[in-house]
């Protein structure tokens, strides 16, 4: 046996683990090279007591190690193993200690320590990742449950709202009723000062809030300027003098959500939360969609109000631009263009009618042909005060923007590059939203007059709506061209043949359409 001892020692020295043999009292009988090289204290460990060295540590892991080794020595178990952390000269590591009997009838045991740092760290990372995923799943489930409830409640409130003020108030109330939101109000632009003022809020939210033009860095001001959601995740970033600190001093985060529909701003929803992470990326997407829904509801109510309101708002606007054809034609040719109406051709094009005075027909047609937005331009007829033209365009921006805000175009006169627009809106319409929407398209938009008046019991819109429902597209076009072109004047400024040619139909067919439209018009007047 002794002749094999050098070979056994050599074999143990080559193993990648720290090995020691202990007798029944814990005295170290043998250590391999890895054990000796592990640390200076264990270099001369042979003959010392292993338990004494462990006991000096005095921690829970040491107690478990001693108890485990003794249980193997006493024959209570044939294998004991323990994973434990250890601070070494090379940094913190993890080891696996395994203890087995050296022989079946002896008290000696073999203690082996294997470096498992790489494997253990991988396990710990996996466990940490699993905990993170579990926490993320719980947060996501909570977010879905909370936001679904908020969306459901807001949608229900929108369905029951009768006015735009009802919408704004209901939205604020629903936000405050949902965790973790603690306060909500809506800001809008004050037409007189250009600043932001509170227009609606939750029951305990003050609405006499004002954010002046001198605070462009305010989140609400930024949201108004950019029409993009603004989030503050740490309220310490907001100055103590800010209205937000005064309105909700306990808030930990806030969001300023623009209410935008059809490129129009209907206010800024300001929401405060008592959690700093309340507005994460996923929630922001949902909030932005909710903001568009709220704005669309306000837009629909304001358009409907134009037909049913007891009062209407008359506005006059001055619009200037370079590059849009009606502005350039009036300026370059020194003429005046008067809008006579628009007829939809299909889903993508409209036929615009204008009368022009003070310019040559051919010069106007030649310059109009240079604009890509005009797919066709035609001279219909001449009369004493000017000429009648029609333009086929993809989208008339002034008229369509007014319509999208529930407005009706009363007149447009363009001279020297400036358009004077008269329009009518519902009594509670958001005029600032209309001006902002027009400003997105044109260089200069100025509100020069604002008047409120009572709507007559029998509205023009109701009469026109009934008549338009009766007319075919051809009948409407024939009637509108005849009116704008001066066909009904005496002497006639335009002949039926000219109007028929502009519609690319025969004179007899044109007169059939015109007479049918006239008959329906007279029927509406006398038979109702």
XYZ file of C-alpha atoms in Angstrom:
528
model
C 0.000 0.000 0.000
C 2.816 2.337 0.910
C 4.351 1.880 -2.553
C 1.208 3.351 -4.073
C 1.165 6.387 -1.761
C 3.291 8.634 -4.044
C 1.019 7.811 -6.971
C -2.093 8.531 -4.923
C -0.651 11.832 -3.721
C 0.312 12.785 -7.267
C -3.190 11.947 -8.450
C -4.832 14.043 -5.724
C -2.483 16.945 -6.477
C -3.676 17.055 -10.084
C -7.374 17.309 -9.197
C -8.971 20.816 -9.616
C -10.341 20.886 -6.073
C -9.082 21.485 -2.534
C -8.910 18.131 -0.696
C -8.178 17.309 2.942
C -8.411 14.079 4.991
C -9.596 14.433 8.597
C -9.531 11.976 11.480
C -12.407 11.524 13.902
C -11.366 14.540 15.974
C -11.153 16.865 12.962
C -7.362 16.825 12.774
C -6.094 17.330 9.239
C -4.106 14.254 8.177
C -3.504 15.156 4.542
C -4.000 18.024 2.062
C -3.377 18.129 -1.674
C -1.529 20.845 -3.544
C -4.672 22.826 -4.408
C -5.543 23.005 -0.694
C -2.046 24.178 0.191
C -2.046 26.819 -2.539
C -5.515 28.147 -1.724
C -4.295 30.483 0.997
C -1.405 31.181 3.299
C -3.354 30.133 6.369
C -4.009 26.670 4.972
C -0.507 26.118 3.576
C 0.702 24.288 6.754
C -2.677 22.895 7.682
C -1.569 19.280 8.293
C -1.841 18.508 11.993
C -4.159 21.434 12.751
C -7.789 21.040 13.733
C -10.170 21.692 10.863
C -13.110 22.406 13.153
C -11.215 25.076 15.038
C -10.508 26.895 11.805
C -14.172 26.809 10.818
C -15.479 27.740 14.238
C -13.486 30.968 14.132
C -15.752 32.176 11.328
C -18.766 31.969 13.636
C -21.462 32.260 10.941
C -24.424 30.099 9.919
C -22.600 28.531 6.986
C -19.731 27.471 9.275
C -22.154 25.836 11.707
C -23.810 23.899 8.885
C -20.382 22.740 7.659
C -19.287 21.474 11.104
C -22.587 19.680 11.714
C -22.430 18.061 8.288
C -18.871 16.795 8.681
C -19.611 15.347 12.137
C -22.728 13.594 10.800
C -20.550 11.766 8.238
C -17.932 10.920 10.892
C -20.679 9.500 13.121
C -22.062 7.405 10.271
C -25.379 9.270 10.181
C -25.020 9.930 6.456
C -22.674 8.806 3.721
C -22.517 12.123 1.897
C -22.807 15.728 2.964
C -22.687 18.657 0.521
C -22.933 22.401 0.985
C -22.711 25.354 -1.401
C -21.296 28.489 0.175
C -19.827 31.875 -0.762
C -16.266 32.754 0.120
C -14.157 35.893 -0.069
C -10.756 35.098 -1.551
C -7.747 37.053 -2.699
C -9.195 36.798 -6.202
C -12.563 38.167 -5.116
C -15.848 36.632 -4.042
C -16.332 33.031 -5.134
C -18.696 30.135 -4.616
C -17.596 26.635 -3.537
C -19.213 23.230 -3.206
C -18.048 21.273 -0.157
C -18.531 17.489 -0.312
C -17.738 15.170 2.619
C -17.538 11.339 2.321
C -16.103 8.591 4.586
C -12.578 7.479 3.718
C -13.431 3.877 4.626
C -16.498 1.985 5.775
C -15.156 1.145 9.235
C -13.128 4.282 9.986
C -13.922 7.745 11.290
C -11.653 9.465 8.772
C -13.408 11.531 6.154
C -12.421 13.249 2.911
C -13.413 16.908 2.582
C -13.330 18.355 -0.964
C -14.003 21.992 -1.935
C -14.756 22.619 -5.636
C -14.871 26.090 -7.204
C -18.390 26.436 -8.689
C -18.319 30.204 -9.114
C -19.086 30.229 -12.828
C -21.980 27.822 -12.546
C -23.357 29.446 -9.382
C -23.255 32.938 -10.822
C -25.097 31.683 -13.892
C -27.740 30.158 -11.616
C -28.038 33.367 -9.614
C -28.394 35.397 -12.793
C -31.079 33.026 -14.012
C -32.905 33.276 -10.689
C -32.678 37.052 -10.730
C -33.953 37.124 -14.298
C -36.829 34.846 -13.318
C -37.712 37.183 -10.449
C -37.539 40.174 -12.793
C -39.773 38.440 -15.326
C -42.242 37.509 -12.622
C -42.283 41.069 -11.318
C -42.644 42.385 -14.874
C -45.517 40.003 -15.505
C -47.247 41.150 -12.341
C -46.726 44.805 -13.282
C -48.055 44.138 -16.783
C -51.120 42.312 -15.469
C -51.746 45.183 -13.069
C -51.283 47.735 -15.871
C -53.663 45.886 -18.195
C -56.287 45.551 -15.489
C -55.993 49.193 -14.436
C -55.789 50.706 -17.922
C -58.561 48.505 -19.300
C -60.796 49.760 -16.521
C -59.796 53.358 -17.222
C -60.398 53.027 -20.971
C -63.759 51.346 -20.375
C -64.884 54.041 -17.940
C -63.697 56.897 -20.170
C -65.461 55.425 -23.200
C -68.676 55.060 -21.198
C -68.373 58.692 -20.077
C -67.850 59.845 -23.667
C -70.959 58.009 -24.807
C -73.070 59.896 -22.274
C -71.562 63.353 -22.824
C -73.729 65.973 -24.519
C -71.291 68.892 -24.622
C -67.555 69.284 -24.991
C -67.436 70.536 -21.387
C -69.140 67.302 -20.310
C -66.432 65.337 -22.103
C -63.585 67.244 -20.471
C -65.034 67.027 -16.959
C -65.906 63.331 -17.279
C -62.417 62.426 -18.502
C -60.793 64.172 -15.531
C -63.155 62.427 -13.102
C -62.431 58.990 -14.566
C -58.666 59.491 -14.363
C -58.808 60.522 -10.709
C -60.975 57.483 -9.935
C -58.239 55.150 -11.244
C -54.992 54.365 -9.427
C -52.308 55.694 -9.337
C -53.692 59.003 -10.646
C -54.471 61.545 -7.955
C -55.413 64.716 -9.825
C -56.425 65.772 -13.350
C -57.400 68.947 -15.170
C -57.507 70.241 -18.734
C -55.720 73.345 -20.004
C -56.505 75.302 -23.148
C -55.174 78.410 -24.855
C -56.659 81.745 -23.801
C -57.384 83.643 -27.018
C -56.912 86.985 -25.253
C -53.515 86.401 -23.635
C -52.054 83.477 -25.565
C -51.349 81.735 -22.251
C -52.822 78.495 -20.917
C -55.781 78.389 -18.550
C -57.726 75.641 -16.818
C -61.045 74.878 -18.509
C -62.114 71.667 -16.730
C -61.039 69.398 -13.912
C -61.886 66.710 -11.394
C -64.291 67.784 -8.593
C -61.530 69.009 -6.265
C -59.238 70.382 -8.981
C -59.125 74.191 -9.235
C -59.809 75.482 -12.734
C -58.518 79.016 -12.120
C -55.071 77.824 -13.187
C -52.942 79.923 -15.500
C -49.648 79.171 -17.214
C -48.293 82.287 -18.875
C -46.423 82.537 -22.156
C -43.283 83.287 -20.163
C -43.000 79.638 -19.041
C -42.172 77.785 -22.299
C -40.344 75.008 -20.402
C -43.475 74.001 -18.515
C -44.578 70.460 -19.538
C -48.052 71.729 -20.457
C -46.590 74.534 -22.573
C -44.291 72.039 -24.335
C -47.226 69.719 -25.012
C -49.154 72.640 -26.509
C -46.228 73.651 -28.706
C -45.278 70.148 -29.917
C -48.683 68.384 -29.636
C -46.701 65.472 -28.181
C -47.093 63.738 -24.825
C -44.810 65.189 -22.130
C -43.918 63.118 -19.049
C -42.124 64.135 -15.855
C -41.069 61.047 -13.863
C -39.465 63.002 -11.037
C -41.405 65.983 -9.747
C -38.205 67.354 -8.214
C -37.404 68.483 -11.764
C -40.398 70.838 -11.635
C -39.641 74.175 -9.891
C -41.280 74.693 -6.505
C -42.887 77.868 -7.833
C -44.629 75.904 -10.588
C -48.423 75.637 -10.576
C -48.005 71.851 -10.602
C -46.265 71.795 -7.222
C -49.052 73.955 -5.812
C -51.868 71.948 -7.390
C -50.602 68.535 -6.341
C -47.675 68.764 -3.880
C -47.697 65.002 -3.172
C -47.419 63.963 -6.816
C -44.369 61.955 -7.867
C -44.963 62.096 -11.629
C -47.088 63.967 -14.145
C -48.109 63.773 -17.786
C -49.346 66.462 -20.175
C -51.415 64.762 -22.890
C -52.435 66.781 -25.988
C -56.003 66.118 -27.139
C -55.569 66.120 -30.916
C -58.008 65.152 -33.686
C -57.853 66.094 -37.379
C -54.648 68.050 -36.675
C -56.531 70.253 -34.199
C -55.710 70.714 -30.521
C -58.668 70.553 -28.126
C -56.712 71.141 -24.935
C -54.065 69.470 -22.774
C -55.067 66.805 -20.265
C -52.781 67.187 -17.224
C -52.603 64.123 -14.967
C -50.648 63.658 -11.711
C -49.733 60.287 -10.162
C -48.379 59.150 -6.798
C -46.002 56.647 -8.438
C -42.856 57.772 -10.238
C -43.134 54.997 -12.841
C -46.828 55.549 -13.548
C -46.234 56.679 -17.123
C -43.948 54.010 -18.608
C -43.585 53.407 -22.348
C -46.488 50.964 -22.572
C -48.848 53.227 -20.687
C -47.843 56.204 -22.809
C -49.005 54.429 -25.972
C -52.394 53.745 -24.377
C -52.699 57.305 -23.074
C -51.925 58.765 -26.497
C -54.620 56.600 -28.092
C -57.042 57.621 -25.354
C -56.204 61.278 -25.960
C -57.052 60.934 -29.653
C -60.363 59.283 -28.749
C -61.302 62.094 -26.360
C -60.365 64.745 -28.936
C -62.404 62.979 -31.617
C -65.427 62.971 -29.301
C -65.054 66.720 -28.682
C -64.662 67.322 -32.418
C -67.840 65.351 -33.203
C -69.845 67.199 -30.555
C -68.722 70.606 -31.815
C -69.614 69.725 -35.392
C -73.037 68.526 -34.284
C -73.540 71.647 -32.190
C -73.294 73.794 -35.315
C -76.606 72.318 -36.452
C -78.404 72.360 -33.104
C -76.955 75.201 -31.031
C -79.132 78.149 -30.020
C -76.208 80.477 -30.683
C -73.595 80.532 -33.410
C -70.179 82.138 -33.644
C -69.257 84.200 -36.666
C -65.540 84.616 -37.245
C -63.491 86.566 -39.737
C -59.992 85.405 -40.518
C -57.160 86.876 -42.549
C -54.916 84.227 -44.063
C -51.711 84.866 -45.998
C -49.415 82.390 -47.686
C -46.882 82.012 -50.476
C -47.078 78.897 -52.607
C -50.825 78.233 -52.432
C -52.400 78.965 -55.810
C -55.237 81.356 -54.860
C -52.861 83.561 -52.872
C -50.220 83.628 -55.608
C -52.736 84.275 -58.401
C -54.263 87.249 -56.596
C -50.856 88.726 -55.792
C -48.988 88.015 -59.047
C -51.870 88.947 -61.371
C -53.180 91.774 -59.156
C -56.705 90.379 -59.254
C -59.464 89.527 -56.804
C -60.757 85.963 -56.462
C -64.122 85.234 -54.850
C -65.015 81.737 -53.706
C -68.264 80.396 -55.130
C -68.472 76.940 -53.619
C -67.073 73.410 -53.851
C -68.521 70.202 -55.240
C -66.964 66.807 -54.441
C -66.068 64.904 -57.604
C -65.108 61.634 -55.926
C -63.394 60.559 -52.716
C -60.160 62.361 -53.617
C -61.013 65.492 -55.616
C -63.183 68.599 -55.390
C -64.326 71.112 -57.972
C -63.776 74.662 -56.677
C -65.621 77.615 -58.209
C -64.092 81.093 -58.228
C -64.957 84.333 -59.944
C -61.983 86.503 -60.868
C -61.892 90.202 -61.619
C -59.039 92.392 -62.769
C -56.929 89.847 -64.644
C -56.614 88.271 -68.091
C -58.207 84.849 -68.487
C -55.274 83.226 -70.285
C -52.723 84.543 -67.791
C -54.695 83.059 -64.903
C -55.043 79.658 -66.601
C -51.351 79.548 -67.530
C -50.196 80.283 -63.988
C -52.761 77.897 -62.465
C -51.379 75.071 -64.605
C -48.036 75.375 -62.782
C -49.454 74.219 -59.418
C -49.318 70.457 -58.729
C -52.373 70.595 -56.447
C -54.513 71.648 -59.437
C -55.285 68.667 -61.665
C -57.458 70.734 -64.036
C -58.385 74.399 -64.505
C -61.035 75.763 -66.845
C -62.568 79.073 -67.847
C -66.355 78.667 -67.865
C -67.640 82.084 -68.907
C -67.216 85.851 -68.755
C -69.655 88.383 -67.370
C -69.636 92.106 -66.694
C -67.853 92.021 -63.334
C -65.365 89.277 -64.104
C -64.843 85.696 -65.215
C -66.031 82.348 -63.895
C -63.375 79.640 -63.342
C -63.353 76.140 -61.942
C -60.384 74.264 -60.461
C -60.145 70.557 -59.746
C -58.052 70.038 -56.597
C -57.251 67.186 -54.231
C -58.302 69.015 -51.083
C -59.379 72.633 -50.499
C -57.492 73.306 -47.226
C -59.483 76.298 -45.962
C -62.884 74.783 -46.662
C -61.995 71.280 -45.452
C -60.352 72.556 -42.260
C -63.417 74.634 -41.444
C -65.665 71.633 -42.095
C -63.571 69.340 -39.890
C -64.116 71.792 -37.015
C -67.845 71.895 -37.519
C -67.679 75.188 -39.382
C -69.346 76.443 -42.536
C -67.642 78.704 -45.050
C -69.704 81.836 -45.665
C -67.305 83.642 -47.995
C -63.684 83.755 -49.124
C -62.253 86.779 -50.923
C -58.589 86.756 -51.936
C -56.746 89.931 -52.899
C -53.043 90.882 -52.962
C -52.054 87.521 -51.465
C -54.401 87.747 -48.476
C -57.641 85.807 -48.038
C -60.497 87.271 -46.039
C -62.566 84.356 -44.733
C -65.973 84.566 -43.084
C -67.197 81.414 -41.364
C -69.836 80.229 -38.944
C -69.291 77.804 -36.055
C -71.274 76.391 -33.163
C -71.574 78.579 -30.075
C -69.200 76.432 -28.009
C -66.779 75.677 -30.832
C -63.057 75.795 -30.099
C -61.974 78.747 -32.236
C -58.366 78.476 -31.059
C -58.237 74.879 -32.310
C -59.474 76.087 -35.710
C -56.847 78.839 -35.870
C -54.110 76.396 -34.843
C -55.207 73.898 -37.501
C -55.144 76.546 -40.236
C -51.731 77.718 -39.002
C -50.376 74.230 -39.656
C -51.054 74.809 -43.385
C -50.694 78.547 -43.947
C -47.904 80.978 -43.077
C -50.093 83.577 -41.361
C -53.540 83.193 -39.797
C -55.123 86.035 -37.819
C -58.499 86.122 -36.093
C -59.787 89.636 -36.857
C -63.418 89.367 -35.726
C -65.456 87.195 -33.377
C -69.215 87.596 -32.926
C -71.939 85.557 -31.255
C -75.551 85.697 -32.353
C -78.786 83.812 -31.793
C -79.621 81.130 -34.299
C -83.071 81.492 -35.952
C -85.646 78.815 -35.211
C -85.635 77.628 -38.848
C -81.972 77.195 -39.685
C -80.462 77.556 -43.104
C -78.446 74.392 -42.480
C -81.585 72.337 -41.897
C -83.113 73.577 -45.152
C -79.909 73.011 -47.140
C -79.456 69.566 -45.613
C -82.943 68.522 -46.719
C -82.386 69.873 -50.215
C -78.937 68.278 -50.622
C -80.426 64.930 -49.670
C -82.784 65.245 -52.648
C -80.255 66.403 -55.276
C -78.033 64.095 -57.280
C -74.363 65.053 -57.722
C -75.042 66.181 -61.315
C -78.062 68.259 -60.277
C -76.109 69.933 -57.494
C -73.189 70.730 -59.809
C -75.500 72.108 -62.499
C -77.350 74.303 -59.987
C -74.210 75.590 -58.264
C -72.439 76.367 -61.543
C -75.486 78.255 -62.784
C -75.607 80.319 -59.590
C -71.892 81.114 -59.414
C -71.635 81.705 -63.159
C -74.438 84.287 -63.219
C -76.885 82.171 -65.228
C -79.803 83.442 -63.133
C -78.885 87.123 -63.580
C -80.372 89.343 -66.277
C -78.920 89.644 -68.681
C -77.334 86.256 -68.202
C -73.593 86.359 -67.565
C -73.194 82.731 -68.645
C -75.101 80.676 -71.171
C -76.408 77.177 -70.706
C -74.153 76.029 -73.536
C -71.060 77.288 -71.703
C -72.095 75.596 -68.470
C -72.882 72.365 -70.325
C -69.461 72.434 -71.965
C -67.786 72.876 -68.578
C -69.510 69.666 -67.422
C -68.692 67.897 -70.705
C -72.365 67.189 -71.425
C -74.834 68.371 -74.063
C -76.904 71.549 -73.467
C -80.132 69.546 -73.378
C -78.745 67.202 -70.728
C -77.480 70.148 -68.702
C -80.895 71.813 -68.748
C -82.536 68.551 -67.671
C -80.266 68.439 -64.598
C -80.824 72.131 -63.882
C -84.616 71.951 -64.179
C -84.737 68.861 -61.963
C -82.701 70.701 -59.316
C -84.918 73.783 -59.583
C -88.054 71.662 -59.239
C -86.711 70.039 -56.046
C -85.715 73.455 -54.686
C -89.181 74.909 -55.297
C -90.801 71.803 -53.796
C -88.767 72.259 -50.606
C -89.852 75.913 -50.389
C -93.573 75.451 -50.926
C -94.260 71.875 -49.805
C -91.529 71.564 -47.150
